[in-house]
Amino acid sequence: MLQRKGARKGTDIPKDVLLLLQQGQLETVNLTEWLAIDHVVLLHYALTELDLQQLFDVFLSELDHLKEKKTMKIIPAIAQAWLNLLKQQAPQERTRLFDAMATHRSDSIRCWAAYIVGIDPHLSVEDKLAGIRPFAADSHFGVREIAWMAVRESISLQLLQGLALLHSWVRDENANIRRFAIEITRPQGVWAKHIPELKTHPELALPLLEAVQSDPAKYVQDSVGNWLNDASKTTPEWVLQVCNAWLKTSDTKETRRIVSRAQRSLDKKK
C-alpha cells in the first residue's frame, strides 16, 4: 500500500486507502488523493487523536462561514480555527499541539500546521520564514506547495525585506528550499494572488534568479523557468534580455532548459 502509485480519478481510490487517508494514517501519493481528502472528516480523527474530540463542534462552528469546502479554502480555514485554539493554551500545551501537527504522518495535517505559521499575525516576516522552513523542505509535494502559499501574502506585503531574507535560501544545499524561494516570489503564480510590484519590476528579484540560473535540480529549474514565463506576460523585453545574458554567461544544459521554459509564452506569439 505504501508503494502505490495512486489513482487517476478520485472515484478509483480504493476504499481502504481512502479510509486510512481520512483517518490521518497514511500520506497521499498524488494530486488526486490530495484533493480527495475530506478535511472535516480528517479533523475529527485528528482531534480525537489529540484528546480534543470535545472541541469538534467548536471547530465546525468556525468553519460555518465557508460557502465551499474545497481544499484550498478549507486548509487555511482549519488552520485559523487551530490558531484560535492555540492562543488559548498554555505555552507547553500550545507547543505540544503544534508539534504534533507539524510532524504528523498525514501530509494534510502538516499542511494545516504550515498555514498556522503563515496566518499568525504576531509573527514577523523573518519569523514566518524561519517557521515555514521545515515545511518548505518537507518530503511531500503537497506540504511544500502549501508552505509557499501560506507565507506568500506576507512576503508580498513586505517585498524588499522578504527578498533580502530569501537570498540565503537560493544558495541552500536543499533543492526544496531553493525552489521555495523562487516559487513564493513568482509574479503571477497559478494558485496565488499576483504580486503587482514584481509584475512591473521583476528586476527586484533578479539576484534570487541569478543564483539558480543553472541549478542542477529540474525541480528548481522548472520554478525558475515558470517565474520568468510569468514575467514575460508583463515585461517581455526584460525577460528576453535576461535569457540572452544567461546564455552568454552560463551556456549549460541547465540554463538552456530554464531559458526554453521561460520563453514558451513568447514563442507562442511568434
Coordinates of N, CA, C and O in Angstrom, one line a residue, residues 114-269:
A114 N 1.5 24.2 8.5 CA 2.2 25.2 7.7 C 1.4 26.5 7.6 O 1.9 27.6 7.7
Y115 N 0.1 26.4 7.4 CA -0.8 27.5 7.3 C -0.9 28.3 8.6 O -1.1 29.5 8.6
I116 N -0.8 27.6 9.7 CA -0.9 28.2 11.0 C 0.3 29.2 11.1 O 0.1 30.4 11.6
V117 N 1.4 28.8 10.6 CA 2.6 29.7 10.6 C 2.3 30.9 9.7 O 2.6 32.1 10.1
G118 N 1.8 30.7 8.6 CA 1.6 31.7 7.6 C 0.6 32.8 8.0 O 0.7 33.9 7.6
I119 N -0.5 32.4 8.7 CA -1.5 33.3 9.0 C -1.4 34.0 10.4 O -2.2 34.8 10.8
D120 N -0.4 33.6 11.2 CA -0.2 34.1 12.5 C 0.2 35.6 12.4 O 1.3 35.9 12.0
P121 N -0.7 36.5 12.8 CA -0.4 38.0 12.7 C 0.7 38.5 13.6 O 1.2 39.6 13.4
H122 N 1.0 37.7 14.6 CA 2.0 38.1 15.6 C 3.4 37.8 15.2 O 4.4 38.2 15.8
L123 N 3.6 37.1 14.1 CA 4.9 36.7 13.6 C 5.4 37.7 12.5 O 4.7 38.1 11.6
S124 N 6.7 38.1 12.6 CA 7.3 38.9 11.6 C 7.6 38.1 10.4 O 7.5 36.9 10.4
V125 N 7.9 38.7 9.3 CA 8.2 38.0 8.0 C 9.4 37.1 8.3 O 9.5 35.9 7.8
E126 N 10.4 37.6 9.0 CA 11.6 36.8 9.3 C 11.2 35.5 10.2 O 11.7 34.4 9.9
D127 N 10.3 35.7 11.1 CA 9.9 34.6 12.0 C 9.0 33.6 11.1 O 9.1 32.4 11.4
K128 N 8.2 34.1 10.2 CA 7.4 33.3 9.4 C 8.3 32.4 8.5 O 8.0 31.2 8.3
L129 N 9.3 33.0 7.9 CA 10.2 32.2 7.1 C 10.9 31.2 7.9 O 11.1 30.0 7.4
A130 N 11.3 31.5 9.1 CA 12.0 30.5 9.9 C 11.1 29.4 10.3 O 11.4 28.2 10.3
G131 N 9.8 29.8 10.6 CA 8.8 28.8 11.0 C 8.4 27.9 9.8 O 8.1 26.7 10.0
I132 N 8.4 28.4 8.6 CA 7.9 27.7 7.5 C 9.0 26.8 6.9 O 8.7 25.9 6.1
R133 N 10.2 27.0 7.2 CA 11.3 26.3 6.6 C 11.2 24.8 6.6 O 11.4 24.1 5.6
P134 N 10.8 24.2 7.8 CA 10.7 22.7 7.7 C 9.6 22.2 6.8 O 9.8 21.1 6.2
F135 N 8.6 23.0 6.6 CA 7.5 22.6 5.6 C 8.0 22.8 4.2 O 7.6 22.1 3.3
A136 N 8.8 23.9 4.0 CA 9.3 24.1 2.6 C 10.3 23.0 2.2 O 10.4 22.7 1.0
A137 N 10.9 22.3 3.2 CA 11.8 21.2 2.9 C 11.1 19.8 3.1 O 11.8 18.8 2.9
D138 N 9.8 19.8 3.3 CA 9.1 18.6 3.6 C 9.3 17.6 2.4 O 9.4 18.0 1.2
S139 N 9.2 16.3 2.7 CA 9.3 15.3 1.6 C 8.1 15.2 0.7 O 8.2 14.6 -0.3
H140 N 7.0 15.8 1.2 CA 5.7 15.7 0.4 C 5.4 16.9 -0.4 O 5.5 18.0 0.0
F141 N 5.1 16.7 -1.7 CA 4.8 17.8 -2.6 C 3.7 18.7 -2.1 O 3.8 19.9 -2.3
G142 N 2.7 18.2 -1.5 CA 1.6 19.0 -1.1 C 1.9 19.9 0.0 O 1.5 21.1 0.0
V143 N 2.7 19.5 1.0 CA 3.1 20.3 2.1 C 4.0 21.4 1.5 O 3.9 22.6 2.0
R144 N 4.9 21.1 0.6 CA 5.8 22.1 0.0 C 5.0 23.2 -0.7 O 5.4 24.4 -0.6
E145 N 4.0 22.8 -1.4 CA 3.1 23.8 -2.1 C 2.4 24.7 -1.1 O 2.4 25.9 -1.3
I146 N 1.8 24.1 -0.1 CA 1.1 24.9 0.9 C 2.1 25.8 1.6 O 1.7 26.9 2.0
A147 N 3.3 25.4 1.8 CA 4.3 26.2 2.6 C 4.5 27.6 1.9 O 4.4 28.6 2.6
W148 N 4.7 27.6 0.6 CA 4.9 28.9 0.0 C 3.6 29.7 -0.1 O 3.6 30.9 0.0
M149 N 2.5 29.0 -0.3 CA 1.2 29.7 -0.4 C 0.9 30.4 1.0 O 0.3 31.5 1.0
A150 N 1.3 29.7 2.1 CA 0.9 30.2 3.4 C 1.6 31.5 3.7 O 1.0 32.3 4.5
V151 N 2.8 31.7 3.2 CA 3.5 32.9 3.6 C 3.7 33.9 2.4 O 4.3 35.0 2.6
R152 N 3.1 33.6 1.3 CA 3.3 34.5 0.1 C 2.7 35.9 0.3 O 3.4 36.9 -0.1
E153 N 1.6 36.0 1.0 CA 1.0 37.3 1.2 C 1.9 38.2 2.1 O 2.0 39.4 1.8
S154 N 2.4 37.6 3.1 CA 3.3 38.3 4.0 C 4.6 38.8 3.2 O 5.0 39.9 3.4
I155 N 5.1 38.0 2.3 CA 6.3 38.3 1.5 C 5.8 39.5 0.6 O 6.6 40.4 0.4
S156 N 4.7 39.4 0.0 CA 4.2 40.4 -1.0 C 4.0 41.7 -0.3 O 4.4 42.8 -0.9
L157 N 3.5 41.7 0.9 CA 3.3 43.0 1.7 C 4.6 43.6 2.1 O 4.6 44.9 2.3
Q158 N 5.6 42.8 2.4 CA 6.9 43.4 2.8 C 8.0 42.8 1.8 O 8.9 42.1 2.2
L159 N 7.8 43.2 0.6 CA 8.6 42.5 -0.5 C 10.1 42.7 -0.4 O 10.8 41.7 -0.5
L160 N 10.6 43.9 -0.2 CA 12.0 44.1 -0.2 C 12.7 43.3 1.0 O 13.7 42.7 0.8
Q161 N 12.0 43.3 2.1 CA 12.6 42.6 3.2 C 12.5 41.1 3.0 O 13.5 40.3 3.2
G162 N 11.4 40.6 2.4 CA 11.3 39.2 2.1 C 12.3 38.8 1.0 O 13.0 37.7 1.2
L163 N 12.6 39.5 0.0 CA 13.6 39.2 -1.0 C 14.9 39.1 -0.4 O 15.7 38.2 -0.7
A164 N 15.2 40.0 0.5 CA 16.5 40.0 1.2 C 16.7 38.8 2.0 O 17.8 38.2 2.0
L165 N 15.7 38.4 2.7 CA 15.8 37.2 3.6 C 15.9 35.9 2.8 O 16.5 35.0 3.3
L166 N 15.4 35.9 1.6 CA 15.5 34.7 0.7 C 16.8 34.6 0.0 O 17.0 33.5 -0.6
H167 N 17.7 35.5 0.1 CA 19.0 35.4 -0.6 C 19.7 34.2 -0.2 O 20.4 33.5 -1.0
S168 N 19.7 33.8 1.1 CA 20.4 32.6 1.6 C 19.7 31.3 1.2 O 20.3 30.3 1.0
W169 N 18.4 31.4 1.0 CA 17.6 30.3 0.6 C 18.0 29.7 -0.8 O 18.0 28.5 -1.0
V170 N 18.2 30.6 -1.7 CA 18.5 30.2 -3.1 C 19.9 29.6 -3.2 O 20.3 29.0 -4.2
R171 N 20.7 29.6 -2.1 CA 22.0 29.0 -2.0 C 22.1 27.8 -1.1 O 23.2 27.3 -0.8
D172 N 20.9 27.4 -0.6 CA 20.9 26.3 0.3 C 21.2 25.0 -0.5 O 20.9 24.9 -1.6
E173 N 21.7 24.0 0.2 CA 22.0 22.7 -0.4 C 20.8 21.9 -0.7 O 20.8 21.0 -1.5
N174 N 19.7 22.2 0.0 CA 18.4 21.5 -0.3 C 17.7 22.1 -1.4 O 17.3 23.3 -1.4
A175 N 17.4 21.3 -2.5 CA 16.7 21.8 -3.6 C 15.3 22.3 -3.3 O 14.8 23.3 -4.0
N176 N 14.7 21.7 -2.4 CA 13.3 22.1 -2.0 C 13.3 23.5 -1.4 O 12.4 24.3 -1.7
I177 N 14.4 23.8 -0.7 CA 14.5 25.2 -0.1 C 14.8 26.2 -1.2 O 14.2 27.3 -1.2
R178 N 15.6 25.9 -2.1 CA 15.9 26.8 -3.3 C 14.7 27.0 -4.1 O 14.4 28.1 -4.5
R179 N 13.9 25.9 -4.3 CA 12.7 26.1 -5.2 C 11.7 26.9 -4.5 O 11.0 27.7 -5.1
F180 N 11.6 26.8 -3.1 CA 10.6 27.6 -2.4 C 10.9 29.1 -2.6 O 9.9 29.9 -2.8
A181 N 12.1 29.5 -2.5 CA 12.5 30.9 -2.6 C 12.1 31.5 -4.0 O 11.7 32.7 -4.0
I182 N 12.1 30.7 -5.0 CA 11.7 31.1 -6.3 C 10.1 31.1 -6.4 O 9.5 32.0 -6.9
E183 N 9.6 30.0 -6.0 CA 8.1 29.8 -6.2 C 7.3 30.8 -5.4 O 6.3 31.3 -5.9
I184 N 7.7 31.2 -4.2 CA 7.0 32.1 -3.4 C 6.9 33.5 -4.0 O 6.1 34.3 -3.7
T185 N 7.9 33.8 -4.8 CA 8.0 35.2 -5.4 C 7.6 35.3 -6.9 O 7.7 36.3 -7.5
R186 N 7.0 34.2 -7.4 CA 6.5 34.3 -8.8 C 5.5 35.4 -9.0 O 4.6 35.6 -8.2
P187 N 5.7 36.2 -10.0 CA 4.9 37.4 -10.2 C 3.4 37.1 -10.3 O 2.6 37.9 -9.7
Q188 N 3.0 36.0 -10.9 CA 1.6 35.7 -11.1 C 1.5 34.2 -11.1 O 1.1 33.6 -12.1
G189 N 1.7 33.6 -9.9 CA 1.5 32.1 -9.8 C 0.1 31.6 -10.1 O -0.8 32.4 -10.1
V190 N 0.0 30.4 -10.4 CA -1.3 29.8 -10.8 C -2.3 29.8 -9.7 O -3.4 30.1 -9.9
W191 N -1.9 29.4 -8.5 CA -2.8 29.2 -7.4 C -2.7 30.3 -6.4 O -3.0 30.1 -5.2
A192 N -2.2 31.5 -6.8 CA -2.0 32.5 -5.8 C -2.2 33.9 -6.4 O -2.3 34.1 -7.6
K193 N -2.4 34.8 -5.5 CA -2.6 36.2 -5.9 C -1.3 36.7 -6.5 O -0.3 36.3 -6.2
H194 N -1.5 37.6 -7.5 CA -0.4 38.2 -8.2 C 0.4 39.1 -7.2 O -0.2 39.6 -6.2
I195 N 1.7 39.4 -7.5 CA 2.5 40.3 -6.8 C 2.7 41.5 -7.8 O 3.6 41.5 -8.6
P196 N 1.9 42.5 -7.7 CA 1.9 43.6 -8.7 C 3.3 44.2 -8.8 O 3.7 44.6 -10.0
E197 N 4.0 44.4 -7.8 CA 5.3 45.1 -7.9 C 6.3 44.3 -8.7 O 7.1 44.8 -9.4
L198 N 6.2 42.9 -8.6 CA 7.1 42.1 -9.4 C 6.6 41.9 -10.8 O 7.4 41.6 -11.7
K199 N 5.4 42.2 -11.1 CA 4.9 42.2 -12.4 C 5.4 43.4 -13.2 O 5.7 43.3 -14.4
T200 N 5.6 44.5 -12.5 CA 6.1 45.7 -13.2 C 7.6 45.9 -13.0 O 8.3 46.5 -13.8
H201 N 8.1 45.4 -11.9 CA 9.6 45.5 -11.6 C 10.2 44.1 -11.3 O 10.6 43.9 -10.1
P202 N 10.2 43.2 -12.2 CA 10.7 41.9 -12.0 C 12.2 41.9 -11.6 O 12.7 40.9 -11.0
E203 N 12.9 43.0 -12.0 CA 14.3 43.0 -11.7 C 14.6 43.0 -10.2 O 15.8 42.7 -9.8
L204 N 13.6 43.3 -9.4 CA 13.9 43.3 -7.9 C 14.3 41.9 -7.4 O 15.0 41.7 -6.5
A205 N 13.8 40.9 -8.2 CA 14.1 39.5 -7.8 C 15.2 38.9 -8.6 O 15.5 37.7 -8.4
L206 N 15.9 39.7 -9.4 CA 16.9 39.1 -10.3 C 18.1 38.5 -9.5 O 18.6 37.4 -9.9
P207 N 18.5 39.0 -8.3 CA 19.6 38.3 -7.6 C 19.2 36.9 -7.1 O 20.0 36.0 -7.1
L208 N 17.9 36.7 -6.8 CA 17.5 35.3 -6.5 C 17.6 34.4 -7.7 O 18.0 33.3 -7.7
L209 N 17.1 34.9 -8.8 CA 17.0 34.1 -10.1 C 18.4 33.8 -10.6 O 18.7 32.7 -11.0
E210 N 19.3 34.8 -10.5 CA 20.7 34.6 -11.0 C 21.4 33.5 -10.2 O 22.2 32.8 -10.7
A211 N 21.1 33.4 -8.9 CA 21.7 32.3 -8.1 C 21.4 30.9 -8.5 O 22.1 30.0 -8.2
V212 N 20.3 30.8 -9.2 CA 19.8 29.4 -9.6 C 19.6 29.3 -11.1 O 18.9 28.5 -11.6
Q213 N 20.3 30.2 -11.9 CA 20.2 30.2 -13.3 C 20.7 28.9 -14.0 O 20.4 28.6 -15.2
S214 N 21.5 28.2 -13.3 CA 22.0 26.9 -13.8 C 21.9 25.8 -12.7 O 22.8 25.0 -12.6
D215 N 20.8 25.8 -12.0 CA 20.6 24.9 -10.9 C 20.6 23.4 -11.4 O 20.0 23.1 -12.5
P216 N 21.2 22.5 -10.7 CA 21.3 21.1 -11.2 C 19.9 20.4 -11.0 O 19.7 19.4 -11.7
A217 N 19.0 20.9 -10.2 CA 17.8 20.2 -9.9 C 16.7 20.6 -10.9 O 16.4 21.8 -11.0
K218 N 16.0 19.7 -11.6 CA 15.0 20.1 -12.5 C 13.8 20.7 -11.8 O 13.1 21.6 -12.3
Y219 N 13.6 20.3 -10.5 CA 12.5 20.9 -9.7 C 12.7 22.4 -9.6 O 11.7 23.1 -9.6
V220 N 14.0 22.8 -9.4 CA 14.3 24.2 -9.3 C 14.2 24.9 -10.7 O 13.7 26.0 -10.8
Q221 N 14.8 24.2 -11.6 CA 14.8 24.7 -13.0 C 13.4 25.1 -13.5 O 13.2 26.1 -14.1
D222 N 12.5 24.2 -13.2 CA 11.1 24.4 -13.7 C 10.5 25.7 -13.0 O 9.8 26.5 -13.6
S223 N 10.8 25.8 -11.7 CA 10.3 27.0 -11.0 C 10.9 28.3 -11.6 O 10.2 29.3 -11.7
V224 N 12.2 28.3 -11.8 CA 12.9 29.5 -12.4 C 12.3 29.8 -13.8 O 11.9 31.0 -14.1
G225 N 12.1 28.8 -14.6 CA 11.5 29.0 -15.9 C 10.1 29.5 -15.8 O 9.7 30.4 -16.6
N226 N 9.3 29.0 -14.9 CA 8.0 29.5 -14.7 C 7.9 30.9 -14.2 O 7.1 31.7 -14.6
W227 N 8.9 31.2 -13.3 CA 9.0 32.6 -12.8 C 9.2 33.6 -14.0 O 8.4 34.6 -14.1
L228 N 10.1 33.3 -14.8 CA 10.4 34.2 -16.0 C 9.3 34.2 -17.0 O 9.0 35.2 -17.6
N229 N 8.6 33.0 -17.1 CA 7.5 33.0 -18.0 C 6.4 33.8 -17.5 O 5.7 34.5 -18.3
D230 N 6.2 33.9 -16.2 CA 5.2 34.8 -15.6 C 5.5 36.2 -16.0 O 4.7 37.0 -16.4
A231 N 6.8 36.6 -15.8 CA 7.3 37.9 -16.0 C 7.2 38.3 -17.5 O 6.9 39.5 -17.8
S232 N 7.3 37.3 -18.4 CA 7.2 37.6 -19.8 C 5.8 38.2 -20.2 O 5.7 38.8 -21.3
K233 N 4.8 37.9 -19.4 CA 3.5 38.4 -19.8 C 3.3 39.9 -19.5 O 2.3 40.5 -20.1
T234 N 4.2 40.5 -18.7 CA 4.0 41.9 -18.4 C 5.3 42.7 -18.8 O 5.2 43.9 -19.1
T235 N 6.5 42.0 -18.8 CA 7.7 42.6 -19.2 C 8.5 41.7 -20.1 O 9.6 41.2 -19.8
P236 N 8.0 41.5 -21.3 CA 8.6 40.6 -22.3 C 10.1 40.9 -22.7 O 10.9 40.1 -22.8
E237 N 10.3 42.2 -22.9 CA 11.7 42.6 -23.3 C 12.7 42.4 -22.2 O 13.8 41.9 -22.5
W238 N 12.3 42.6 -20.9 CA 13.2 42.3 -19.8 C 13.5 40.8 -19.7 O 14.7 40.5 -19.6
V239 N 12.6 40.0 -19.9 CA 12.8 38.5 -19.9 C 13.7 38.1 -21.0 O 14.6 37.3 -20.8
L240 N 13.5 38.6 -22.2 CA 14.4 38.3 -23.3 C 15.9 38.7 -23.0 O 16.8 38.0 -23.3
Q241 N 16.0 39.9 -22.4 CA 17.4 40.4 -22.1 C 18.0 39.5 -21.1 O 19.2 39.2 -21.2
V242 N 17.3 39.1 -20.1 CA 17.8 38.2 -19.0 C 18.2 36.8 -19.7 O 19.3 36.3 -19.4
C243 N 17.3 36.3 -20.5 CA 17.6 35.0 -21.1 C 18.8 35.0 -22.0 O 19.7 34.1 -22.0
N244 N 19.0 36.1 -22.8 CA 20.1 36.2 -23.7 C 21.4 36.4 -22.9 O 22.5 35.8 -23.2
A245 N 21.3 37.2 -21.8 CA 22.5 37.4 -21.0 C 22.9 36.1 -20.3 O 24.1 35.7 -20.2
W246 N 22.0 35.3 -19.9 CA 22.3 34.0 -19.2 C 23.0 33.0 -20.2 O 23.9 32.3 -19.8
L247 N 22.5 33.0 -21.4 CA 23.0 32.1 -22.4 C 24.5 32.4 -22.7 O 25.3 31.5 -23.1
K248 N 24.8 33.7 -22.6 CA 26.2 34.1 -22.9 C 27.1 33.8 -21.7 O 28.3 33.4 -21.9
T249 N 26.6 33.9 -20.5 CA 27.5 33.8 -19.3 C 27.4 32.4 -18.7 O 28.3 32.0 -17.9
S250 N 26.3 31.6 -19.1 CA 26.1 30.3 -18.4 C 25.5 29.4 -19.5 O 24.4 28.9 -19.3
D251 N 26.3 29.0 -20.5 CA 25.8 28.2 -21.6 C 25.8 26.7 -21.2 O 26.6 25.9 -21.7
T252 N 25.0 26.4 -20.2 CA 24.9 25.0 -19.8 C 23.6 24.4 -20.2 O 22.6 25.1 -20.5
K253 N 23.5 23.1 -20.1 CA 22.2 22.4 -20.5 C 21.1 22.8 -19.5 O 19.9 22.9 -19.9
E254 N 21.5 23.1 -18.2 CA 20.5 23.5 -17.2 C 20.0 24.9 -17.5 O 18.7 25.1 -17.5
T255 N 20.9 25.8 -17.9 CA 20.4 27.2 -18.2 C 19.6 27.2 -19.5 O 18.6 27.8 -19.6
R256 N 20.0 26.4 -20.5 CA 19.2 26.3 -21.7 C 17.8 25.8 -21.5 O 16.9 26.2 -22.1
R257 N 17.7 24.8 -20.6 CA 16.4 24.3 -20.3 C 15.5 25.3 -19.6 O 14.3 25.5 -19.9
I258 N 16.1 26.1 -18.7 CA 15.4 27.2 -18.0 C 14.9 28.2 -19.0 O 13.8 28.7 -19.0
V259 N 15.8 28.6 -19.9 CA 15.5 29.7 -20.9 C 14.4 29.2 -21.8 O 13.5 30.0 -22.2
S260 N 14.5 27.9 -22.2 CA 13.4 27.4 -23.1 C 12.1 27.5 -22.4 O 11.1 27.9 -23.0
R261 N 12.0 27.1 -21.2 CA 10.8 27.1 -20.4 C 10.3 28.6 -20.2 O 9.1 28.9 -20.2
A262 N 11.3 29.5 -20.0 CA 11.0 30.9 -19.7 C 10.3 31.6 -20.9 O 9.5 32.5 -20.7
Q263 N 10.7 31.1 -22.1 CA 10.2 31.8 -23.3 C 9.1 31.2 -24.0 O 8.7 31.6 -25.1
R264 N 8.4 30.2 -23.3 CA 7.4 29.4 -24.0 C 6.2 30.2 -24.4 O 5.6 30.1 -25.5
S265 N 5.8 31.2 -23.5 CA 4.7 32.0 -23.9 C 5.0 33.0 -25.0 O 4.2 33.3 -25.9
L266 N 6.3 33.5 -25.0 CA 6.7 34.4 -26.0 C 6.8 33.7 -27.4 O 6.5 34.3 -28.4
D267 N 7.3 32.4 -27.3 CA 7.4 31.7 -28.5 C 6.0 31.4 -29.2 O 5.9 31.4 -30.4
K268 N 5.0 31.3 -28.4 CA 3.7 31.1 -29.0 C 3.1 32.3 -29.7 O 2.3 32.2 -30.6
K269 N 3.7 33.5 -29.4 CA 3.2 34.7 -30.0 C 3.9 35.0 -31.3 O 3.5 35.9 -32.1

